[in-house]
PDB file of C-alpha atoms in Angstrom:
ATOM      1  CA  GLY A   1      -3.580 -39.562 -33.303  1.00 85.00           C
ATOM      2  CA  ASN A   2      -1.264 -41.532 -31.797  1.00 89.00           C
ATOM      3  CA  SER A   3       2.418 -39.547 -31.007  1.00 93.00           C
ATOM      4  CA  VAL A   4       5.175 -39.695 -28.181  1.00 95.00           C
ATOM      5  CA  THR A   5       6.652 -36.685 -26.799  1.00 96.00           C
ATOM      6  CA  GLN A   6      10.220 -36.679 -25.569  1.00 95.00           C
ATOM      7  CA  MET A   7      11.980 -33.521 -23.552  1.00 88.00           C
ATOM      8  CA  GLU A   8      14.957 -32.658 -26.380  1.00 86.00           C
ATOM      9  CA  GLY A   9      18.680 -33.538 -25.651  1.00 85.00           C
ATOM     10  CA  PRO A  10      20.758 -33.827 -25.175  1.00 95.00           C
ATOM     11  CA  VAL A  11      20.932 -34.602 -21.162  1.00 96.00           C
ATOM     12  CA  THR A  12      24.622 -33.619 -20.078  1.00 97.00           C
ATOM     13  CA  LEU A  13      25.341 -35.490 -16.351  1.00 97.00           C
ATOM     14  CA  SER A  14      28.179 -36.084 -14.473  1.00 97.00           C
ATOM     15  CA  GLU A  15      28.297 -39.861 -13.076  1.00 97.00           C
ATOM     16  CA  GLU A  16      26.950 -40.957 -10.373  1.00 97.00           C
ATOM     17  CA  ALA A  17      23.768 -38.341 -10.681  1.00 97.00           C
ATOM     18  CA  PHE A  18      20.221 -38.203 -10.686  1.00 98.00           C
ATOM     19  CA  LEU A  19      18.748 -38.755 -14.053  1.00 97.00           C
ATOM     20  CA  THR A  20      14.855 -38.378 -15.812  1.00 97.00           C
ATOM     21  CA  ILE A  21      14.388 -37.794 -19.335  1.00 97.00           C
ATOM     22  CA  ASN A  22      10.429 -37.093 -19.674  1.00 97.00           C
ATOM     23  CA  CYS A  23       7.569 -38.766 -21.851  1.00 97.00           C
ATOM     24  CA  THR A  24       4.093 -37.730 -22.872  1.00 97.00           C
ATOM     25  CA  TYR A  25       2.578 -39.634 -24.918  1.00 96.00           C
ATOM     26  CA  THR A  26      -1.533 -39.729 -27.005  1.00 95.00           C
ATOM     27  CA  ALA A  27      -3.332 -42.685 -27.660  1.00 92.00           C
ATOM     28  CA  THR A  28      -6.214 -43.993 -28.758  1.00 85.00           C
ATOM     29  CA  GLY A  29      -7.398 -47.161 -25.849  1.00 83.00           C
ATOM     30  CA  TYR A  30      -4.967 -48.648 -23.782  1.00 84.00           C
ATOM     31  CA  PRO A  31      -1.528 -48.792 -25.519  1.00 91.00           C
ATOM     32  CA  SER A  32       1.810 -50.655 -24.246  1.00 92.00           C
ATOM     33  CA  LEU A  33       4.761 -48.044 -23.552  1.00 95.00           C
ATOM     34  CA  PHE A  34       8.282 -48.552 -24.232  1.00 96.00           C
ATOM     35  CA  TRP A  35      11.563 -47.430 -23.695  1.00 97.00           C
ATOM     36  CA  TYR A  36      14.892 -48.070 -25.963  1.00 97.00           C
ATOM     37  CA  VAL A  37      17.916 -47.538 -25.750  1.00 97.00           C
ATOM     38  CA  GLN A  38      20.010 -46.939 -28.729  1.00 96.00           C
ATOM     39  CA  TYR A  39      24.252 -46.791 -27.804  1.00 95.00           C
ATOM     40  CA  PRO A  40      26.621 -45.046 -30.598  1.00 91.00           C
ATOM     41  CA  GLY A  41      26.990 -47.814 -33.611  1.00 89.00           C
ATOM     42  CA  GLU A  42      24.057 -49.900 -32.604  1.00 92.00           C
ATOM     43  CA  GLY A  43      20.207 -50.863 -33.104  1.00 93.00           C
ATOM     44  CA  LEU A  44      17.990 -50.083 -30.257  1.00 95.00           C
ATOM     45  CA  GLN A  45      17.300 -52.680 -27.527  1.00 95.00           C
ATOM     46  CA  LEU A  46      14.522 -52.720 -25.282  1.00 95.00           C
ATOM     47  CA  LEU A  47      15.292 -51.607 -22.049  1.00 97.00           C
ATOM     48  CA  LEU A  48      12.319 -51.779 -20.291  1.00 97.00           C
ATOM     49  CA  LYS A  49       8.579 -51.711 -21.183  1.00 95.00           C
ATOM     50  CA  ALA A  50       4.868 -50.870 -19.111  1.00 95.00           C
ATOM     51  CA  THR A  51       2.057 -52.617 -20.797  1.00 91.00           C
ATOM     52  CA  LYS A  52      -1.029 -51.751 -18.461  1.00 91.00           C
ATOM     53  CA  ALA A  53      -1.718 -48.222 -16.116  1.00 93.00           C
ATOM     54  CA  ASP A  54       0.645 -48.608 -12.469  1.00 95.00           C
ATOM     55  CA  ASP A  55       2.767 -51.204 -14.042  1.00 96.00           C
ATOM     56  CA  LYS A  56       6.596 -50.154 -12.941  1.00 97.00           C
ATOM     57  CA  GLY A  57       8.650 -51.239 -15.536  1.00 97.00           C
ATOM     58  CA  SER A  58      12.395 -51.980 -14.178  1.00 97.00           C
ATOM     59  CA  ASN A  59      16.230 -52.824 -15.802  1.00 97.00           C
ATOM     60  CA  LYS A  60      19.269 -52.542 -15.358  1.00 95.00           C
ATOM     61  CA  GLY A  61      19.070 -49.808 -12.505  1.00 97.00           C
ATOM     62  CA  PHE A  62      16.233 -47.442 -14.571  1.00 98.00           C
ATOM     63  CA  GLU A  63      12.869 -47.537 -14.066  1.00 98.00           C
ATOM     64  CA  ALA A  64       9.297 -46.098 -15.382  1.00 98.00           C
ATOM     65  CA  THR A  65       5.753 -45.852 -14.502  1.00 98.00           C
ATOM     66  CA  TYR A  66       2.701 -46.165 -16.671  1.00 97.00           C
ATOM     67  CA  ARG A  67       1.143 -43.032 -15.203  1.00 96.00           C
ATOM     68  CA  LYS A  68      -3.119 -43.538 -17.241  1.00 94.00           C
ATOM     69  CA  GLU A  69      -3.763 -39.646 -15.471  1.00 94.00           C
ATOM     70  CA  THR A  70      -1.076 -37.964 -16.493  1.00 95.00           C
ATOM     71  CA  THR A  71      -0.296 -39.692 -20.248  1.00 96.00           C
ATOM     72  CA  SER A  72       3.777 -39.863 -18.760  1.00 97.00           C
ATOM     73  CA  PHE A  73       6.645 -42.757 -18.916  1.00 98.00           C
ATOM     74  CA  HIS A  74       9.375 -40.826 -17.421  1.00 98.00           C
ATOM     75  CA  LEU A  75      12.655 -42.458 -17.108  1.00 98.00           C
ATOM     76  CA  GLU A  76      14.469 -42.073 -14.129  1.00 98.00           C
ATOM     77  CA  LYS A  77      17.675 -43.551 -12.788  1.00 98.00           C
ATOM     78  CA  GLY A  78      19.289 -42.908  -9.719  1.00 97.00           C
ATOM     79  CA  SER A  79      22.946 -43.054 -10.237  1.00 96.00           C
ATOM     80  CA  VAL A  80      23.968 -42.927 -14.285  1.00 97.00           C
ATOM     81  CA  GLN A  81      27.029 -44.276 -15.545  1.00 97.00           C
ATOM     82  CA  VAL A  82      29.436 -43.279 -17.884  1.00 97.00           C
ATOM     83  CA  SER A  83      28.454 -46.384 -19.669  1.00 96.00           C
ATOM     84  CA  ASP A  84      24.699 -44.991 -19.672  1.00 97.00           C
ATOM     85  CA  SER A  85      25.601 -42.338 -22.670  1.00 97.00           C
ATOM     86  CA  ALA A  86      23.121 -43.183 -25.406  1.00 97.00           C
ATOM     87  CA  VAL A  87      20.328 -42.195 -27.117  1.00 96.00           C
ATOM     88  CA  TYR A  88      16.830 -42.743 -25.104  1.00 97.00           C
ATOM     89  CA  PHE A  89      13.339 -43.301 -27.206  1.00 96.00           C
ATOM     90  CA  CYS A  90      10.067 -43.814 -25.330  1.00 97.00           C
ATOM     91  CA  ALA A  91       7.731 -45.884 -27.395  1.00 95.00           C
ATOM     92  CA  LEU A  92       4.055 -46.473 -27.058  1.00 93.00           C
ATOM     93  CA  LYS A  93       2.114 -49.290 -28.766  1.00 90.00           C
ATOM     94  CA  VAL A  94      -1.739 -49.222 -29.279  1.00 82.00           C
ATOM     95  CA  SER A  95      -3.623 -52.476 -29.422  1.00 75.00           C
ATOM     96  CA  GLY A  96      -3.467 -54.560 -32.870  1.00 72.00           C
ATOM     97  CA  GLY A  97      -0.786 -52.830 -34.979  1.00 73.00           C
ATOM     98  CA  TYR A  98       1.025 -55.803 -35.375  1.00 80.00           C
ATOM     99  CA  ASN A  99       2.878 -54.309 -32.524  1.00 83.00           C
ATOM    100  CA  LYS A 100       3.691 -51.001 -34.948  1.00 87.00           C
ATOM    101  CA  LEU A 101       5.448 -48.511 -32.192  1.00 91.00           C
ATOM    102  CA  ILE A 102       5.463 -45.202 -32.391  1.00 91.00           C
ATOM    103  CA  PHE A 103       8.402 -43.394 -31.235  1.00 93.00           C
ATOM    104  CA  GLY A 104       9.833 -40.214 -29.818  1.00 94.00           C
ATOM    105  CA  ALA A 105      12.080 -38.137 -31.341  1.00 93.00           C
ATOM    106  CA  GLY A 106      14.647 -39.516 -28.804  1.00 95.00           C
ATOM    107  CA  THR A 107      16.769 -38.328 -26.111  1.00 96.00           C
ATOM    108  CA  ARG A 108      20.514 -38.140 -26.059  1.00 96.00           C
ATOM    109  CA  LEU A 109      22.508 -38.181 -22.432  1.00 97.00           C
ATOM    110  CA  ALA A 110      25.853 -37.840 -22.410  1.00 97.00           C
ATOM    111  CA  VAL A 111      27.511 -38.679 -18.408  1.00 97.00           C
ATOM    112  CA  HIS A 112      30.829 -37.648 -18.051  1.00 96.00           C
ATOM    113  CA  PRO A 113      33.119 -38.566 -15.380  1.00 95.00           C
TER     114      PRO A 113
ATOM    115  CA  ASP B   1      19.472 -66.976 -30.759  1.00 66.00           C
ATOM    116  CA  ALA B   2      21.438 -64.940 -33.421  1.00 83.00           C
ATOM    117  CA  GLY B   3      19.390 -61.929 -33.223  1.00 94.00           C
ATOM    118  CA  VAL B   4      18.364 -60.031 -36.647  1.00 97.00           C
ATOM    119  CA  ILE B   5      20.435 -60.300 -39.217  1.00 97.00           C
ATOM    120  CA  GLN B   6      20.968 -57.630 -41.420  1.00 97.00           C
ATOM    121  CA  SER B   7      23.200 -56.915 -44.592  1.00 97.00           C
ATOM    122  CA  PRO B   8      25.431 -55.493 -45.130  1.00 97.00           C
ATOM    123  CA  ARG B   9      26.710 -53.783 -42.386  1.00 96.00           C
ATOM    124  CA  HIS B  10      27.506 -50.956 -44.681  1.00 97.00           C
ATOM    125  CA  GLU B  11      27.500 -49.738 -47.904  1.00 97.00           C
ATOM    126  CA  VAL B  12      29.364 -46.691 -50.061  1.00 98.00           C
ATOM    127  CA  THR B  13      27.394 -46.500 -54.079  1.00 97.00           C
ATOM    128  CA  GLU B  14      27.099 -43.578 -56.671  1.00 97.00           C
ATOM    129  CA  MET B  15      24.578 -42.445 -57.227  1.00 97.00           C
ATOM    130  CA  GLY B  16      21.803 -43.848 -59.398  1.00 97.00           C
ATOM    131  CA  GLN B  17      22.646 -46.988 -58.497  1.00 97.00           C
ATOM    132  CA  GLU B  18      20.803 -49.961 -56.976  1.00 97.00           C
ATOM    133  CA  VAL B  19      21.019 -50.485 -53.758  1.00 98.00           C
ATOM    134  CA  THR B  20      19.353 -53.561 -52.489  1.00 98.00           C
ATOM    135  CA  LEU B  21      19.274 -54.345 -48.107  1.00 98.00           C
ATOM    136  CA  ARG B  22      18.385 -57.108 -46.080  1.00 98.00           C
ATOM    137  CA  CYS B  23      17.578 -58.762 -43.089  1.00 98.00           C
ATOM    138  CA  LYS B  24      16.179 -62.259 -41.484  1.00 98.00           C
ATOM    139  CA  PRO B  25      14.337 -61.882 -38.602  1.00 97.00           C
ATOM    140  CA  ILE B  26      14.031 -63.860 -35.903  1.00 96.00           C
ATOM    141  CA  SER B  27      13.124 -67.028 -36.145  1.00 95.00           C
ATOM    142  CA  GLY B  28       9.589 -67.407 -35.437  1.00 93.00           C
ATOM    143  CA  HIS B  29       9.071 -63.772 -35.541  1.00 93.00           C
ATOM    144  CA  ASN B  30       5.867 -62.837 -37.913  1.00 92.00           C
ATOM    145  CA  SER B  31       6.210 -59.126 -38.099  1.00 93.00           C
ATOM    146  CA  LEU B  32       9.012 -56.798 -39.580  1.00 96.00           C
ATOM    147  CA  PHE B  33       9.711 -53.459 -39.528  1.00 97.00           C
ATOM    148  CA  TRP B  34      11.855 -50.935 -42.127  1.00 98.00           C
ATOM    149  CA  TYR B  35      13.135 -48.436 -40.361  1.00 96.00           C
ATOM    150  CA  ARG B  36      15.391 -45.310 -41.593  1.00 96.00           C
ATOM    151  CA  GLN B  37      17.404 -42.954 -39.042  1.00 94.00           C
ATOM    152  CA  THR B  38      18.971 -39.681 -39.877  1.00 93.00           C
ATOM    153  CA  MET B  39      20.018 -36.765 -38.301  1.00 89.00           C
ATOM    154  CA  MET B  40      17.792 -34.641 -39.360  1.00 89.00           C
ATOM    155  CA  ARG B  41      14.134 -36.880 -39.735  1.00 89.00           C
ATOM    156  CA  GLY B  42      14.984 -39.470 -36.774  1.00 89.00           C
ATOM    157  CA  LEU B  43      13.957 -42.397 -36.782  1.00 91.00           C
ATOM    158  CA  GLU B  44      11.351 -43.555 -39.225  1.00 92.00           C
ATOM    159  CA  LEU B  45       8.462 -46.618 -39.951  1.00 94.00           C
ATOM    160  CA  LEU B  46       8.974 -47.096 -43.922  1.00 96.00           C
ATOM    161  CA  ILE B  47       6.852 -50.089 -43.904  1.00 97.00           C
ATOM    162  CA  TYR B  48       5.692 -53.125 -41.964  1.00 95.00           C
ATOM    163  CA  PHE B  49       5.233 -56.843 -43.241  1.00 96.00           C
ATOM    164  CA  ASN B  50       2.794 -59.343 -41.252  1.00 93.00           C
ATOM    165  CA  ASN B  51       3.347 -62.721 -42.463  1.00 93.00           C
ATOM    166  CA  ASN B  52       5.031 -61.637 -45.211  1.00 95.00           C
ATOM    167  CA  VAL B  53       1.927 -59.489 -46.614  1.00 96.00           C
ATOM    168  CA  PRO B  54       3.331 -55.577 -46.332  1.00 96.00           C
ATOM    169  CA  ILE B  55       0.814 -54.152 -44.091  1.00 94.00           C
ATOM    170  CA  ASP B  56       1.494 -50.072 -44.773  1.00 93.00           C
ATOM    171  CA  ASP B  57       4.051 -48.968 -46.924  1.00 94.00           C
ATOM    172  CA  SER B  58       3.197 -45.054 -45.956  1.00 93.00           C
ATOM    173  CA  GLY B  59       6.276 -44.536 -45.167  1.00 93.00           C
ATOM    174  CA  MET B  60       8.040 -45.145 -48.369  1.00 95.00           C
ATOM    175  CA  PRO B  61       9.577 -41.996 -49.262  1.00 89.00           C
ATOM    176  CA  GLU B  62       8.972 -41.894 -52.681  1.00 87.00           C
ATOM    177  CA  ASP B  63       9.057 -44.802 -55.849  1.00 92.00           C
ATOM    178  CA  ARG B  64      12.179 -45.156 -55.533  1.00 96.00           C
ATOM    179  CA  PHE B  65      12.331 -47.264 -53.109  1.00 97.00           C
ATOM    180  CA  SER B  66      10.684 -50.517 -52.627  1.00 97.00           C
ATOM    181  CA  ALA B  67      10.403 -53.908 -49.990  1.00 98.00           C
ATOM    182  CA  LYS B  68       9.529 -58.225 -50.746  1.00 97.00           C
ATOM    183  CA  MET B  69       9.638 -60.551 -48.186  1.00 97.00           C
ATOM    184  CA  PRO B  70       9.151 -63.434 -49.773  1.00 96.00           C
ATOM    185  CA  ASN B  71       9.360 -66.021 -46.756  1.00 95.00           C
ATOM    186  CA  ALA B  72       8.877 -65.537 -43.965  1.00 95.00           C
ATOM    187  CA  SER B  73      12.395 -65.691 -43.250  1.00 96.00           C
ATOM    188  CA  PHE B  74      13.956 -62.923 -45.479  1.00 96.00           C
ATOM    189  CA  SER B  75      13.347 -59.576 -46.686  1.00 98.00           C
ATOM    190  CA  THR B  76      14.600 -56.962 -48.882  1.00 98.00           C
ATOM    191  CA  LEU B  77      14.842 -52.807 -49.187  1.00 98.00           C
ATOM    192  CA  LYS B  78      15.782 -51.653 -52.807  1.00 98.00           C
ATOM    193  CA  ILE B  79      16.498 -48.515 -53.683  1.00 97.00           C
ATOM    194  CA  GLN B  80      16.723 -47.629 -57.514  1.00 97.00           C
ATOM    195  CA  PRO B  81      18.251 -45.498 -58.351  1.00 96.00           C
ATOM    196  CA  SER B  82      20.040 -44.242 -55.277  1.00 97.00           C
ATOM    197  CA  GLU B  83      20.710 -40.057 -54.907  1.00 97.00           C
ATOM    198  CA  PRO B  84      22.928 -38.606 -52.295  1.00 97.00           C
ATOM    199  CA  ARG B  85      19.694 -37.835 -50.097  1.00 96.00           C
ATOM    200  CA  ASP B  86      19.330 -41.362 -48.882  1.00 97.00           C
ATOM    201  CA  SER B  87      21.784 -41.721 -47.054  1.00 97.00           C
ATOM    202  CA  ALA B  88      21.048 -43.095 -43.544  1.00 97.00           C
ATOM    203  CA  VAL B  89      21.127 -46.108 -41.511  1.00 97.00           C
ATOM    204  CA  TYR B  90      18.549 -48.305 -42.686  1.00 98.00           C
ATOM    205  CA  PHE B  91      17.425 -50.917 -39.940  1.00 97.00           C
ATOM    206  CA  CYS B  92      15.278 -53.980 -39.292  1.00 97.00           C
ATOM    207  CA  ALA B  93      13.207 -55.372 -36.398  1.00 96.00           C
ATOM    208  CA  SER B  94      11.449 -58.395 -35.979  1.00 95.00           C
ATOM    209  CA  SER B  95       8.137 -58.940 -33.451  1.00 92.00           C
ATOM    210  CA  LEU B  96       6.167 -61.734 -33.115  1.00 91.00           C
ATOM    211  CA  TYR B  97       2.774 -60.348 -32.968  1.00 86.00           C
ATOM    212  CA  LEU B  98      -0.584 -62.492 -31.690  1.00 83.00           C
ATOM    213  CA  THR B  99      -4.042 -61.689 -31.968  1.00 77.00           C
ATOM    214  CA  SER B 100      -4.499 -62.448 -28.218  1.00 75.00           C
ATOM    215  CA  GLY B 101      -3.240 -58.738 -27.541  1.00 64.00           C
ATOM    216  CA  SER B 102      -0.123 -59.600 -25.736  1.00 69.00           C
ATOM    217  CA  SER B 103       2.848 -57.666 -25.979  1.00 62.00           C
ATOM    218  CA  TYR B 104       5.866 -58.610 -27.566  1.00 80.00           C
ATOM    219  CA  GLU B 105       8.602 -56.256 -28.398  1.00 87.00           C
ATOM    220  CA  GLN B 106      10.024 -55.219 -31.151  1.00 92.00           C
ATOM    221  CA  TYR B 107      13.827 -56.493 -32.116  1.00 94.00           C
ATOM    222  CA  PHE B 108      16.120 -54.868 -33.818  1.00 95.00           C
ATOM    223  CA  GLY B 109      18.638 -55.356 -36.261  1.00 96.00           C
ATOM    224  CA  PRO B 110      22.359 -53.418 -36.470  1.00 95.00           C
ATOM    225  CA  GLY B 111      21.438 -51.243 -38.969  1.00 96.00           C
ATOM    226  CA  THR B 112      23.180 -50.368 -42.350  1.00 98.00           C
ATOM    227  CA  ARG B 113      24.886 -47.813 -42.975  1.00 97.00           C
ATOM    228  CA  LEU B 114      24.426 -46.512 -46.519  1.00 98.00           C
ATOM    229  CA  THR B 115      25.969 -43.626 -48.231  1.00 98.00           C
ATOM    230  CA  VAL B 116      25.700 -42.205 -51.681  1.00 98.00           C
ATOM    231  CA  THR B 117      28.151 -40.375 -53.285  1.00 97.00           C
TER     232      THR B 117
END
């Protein structure tokens, strides 16, 4: 079946550190991949997406590359800020399926000054 | 654009009472999703609709839960009777689904925090 596996959190970093949150997936066909972010007390919001192999999604200094050969979509940011503290969800959407998303468990990121 | 609107934002009720959560999707979107989020179970998809028709309700935990979408601009999730283990944040999300295969993201509402005492 279709599934998403994320690295367990929490991830704790100092401001300006490099961030990587690992995400791997299992899917039939050619899924689209997404990263969503949830700030405290809010709903999820789309951070970035990639719809085909080798695509790179990027937004707000975050980026992730769709790697079909390793079935991965790792999230990276070169220099995190305190305001990046949130929970990050990796998700996939298979073809068809009414835009239903399969979410990973989420990874909590805490950035300290 | 107003985004996805959910009401109420907070609900506190006693065990055994009926609870109704409401959602207004983004205008023009034709897919709607209800999720539940708890610390223990994370984010769970309960049910989703396309063009107001329920497509998959396999995530609904039990018969106490029901959802309707009477028109393209309104959906409800009802719990009757409510139990303390139903305490969670309930999210509604909407999306534009096209059979052409173009991939559109889901937009989430701010959630309803339900506490059942």
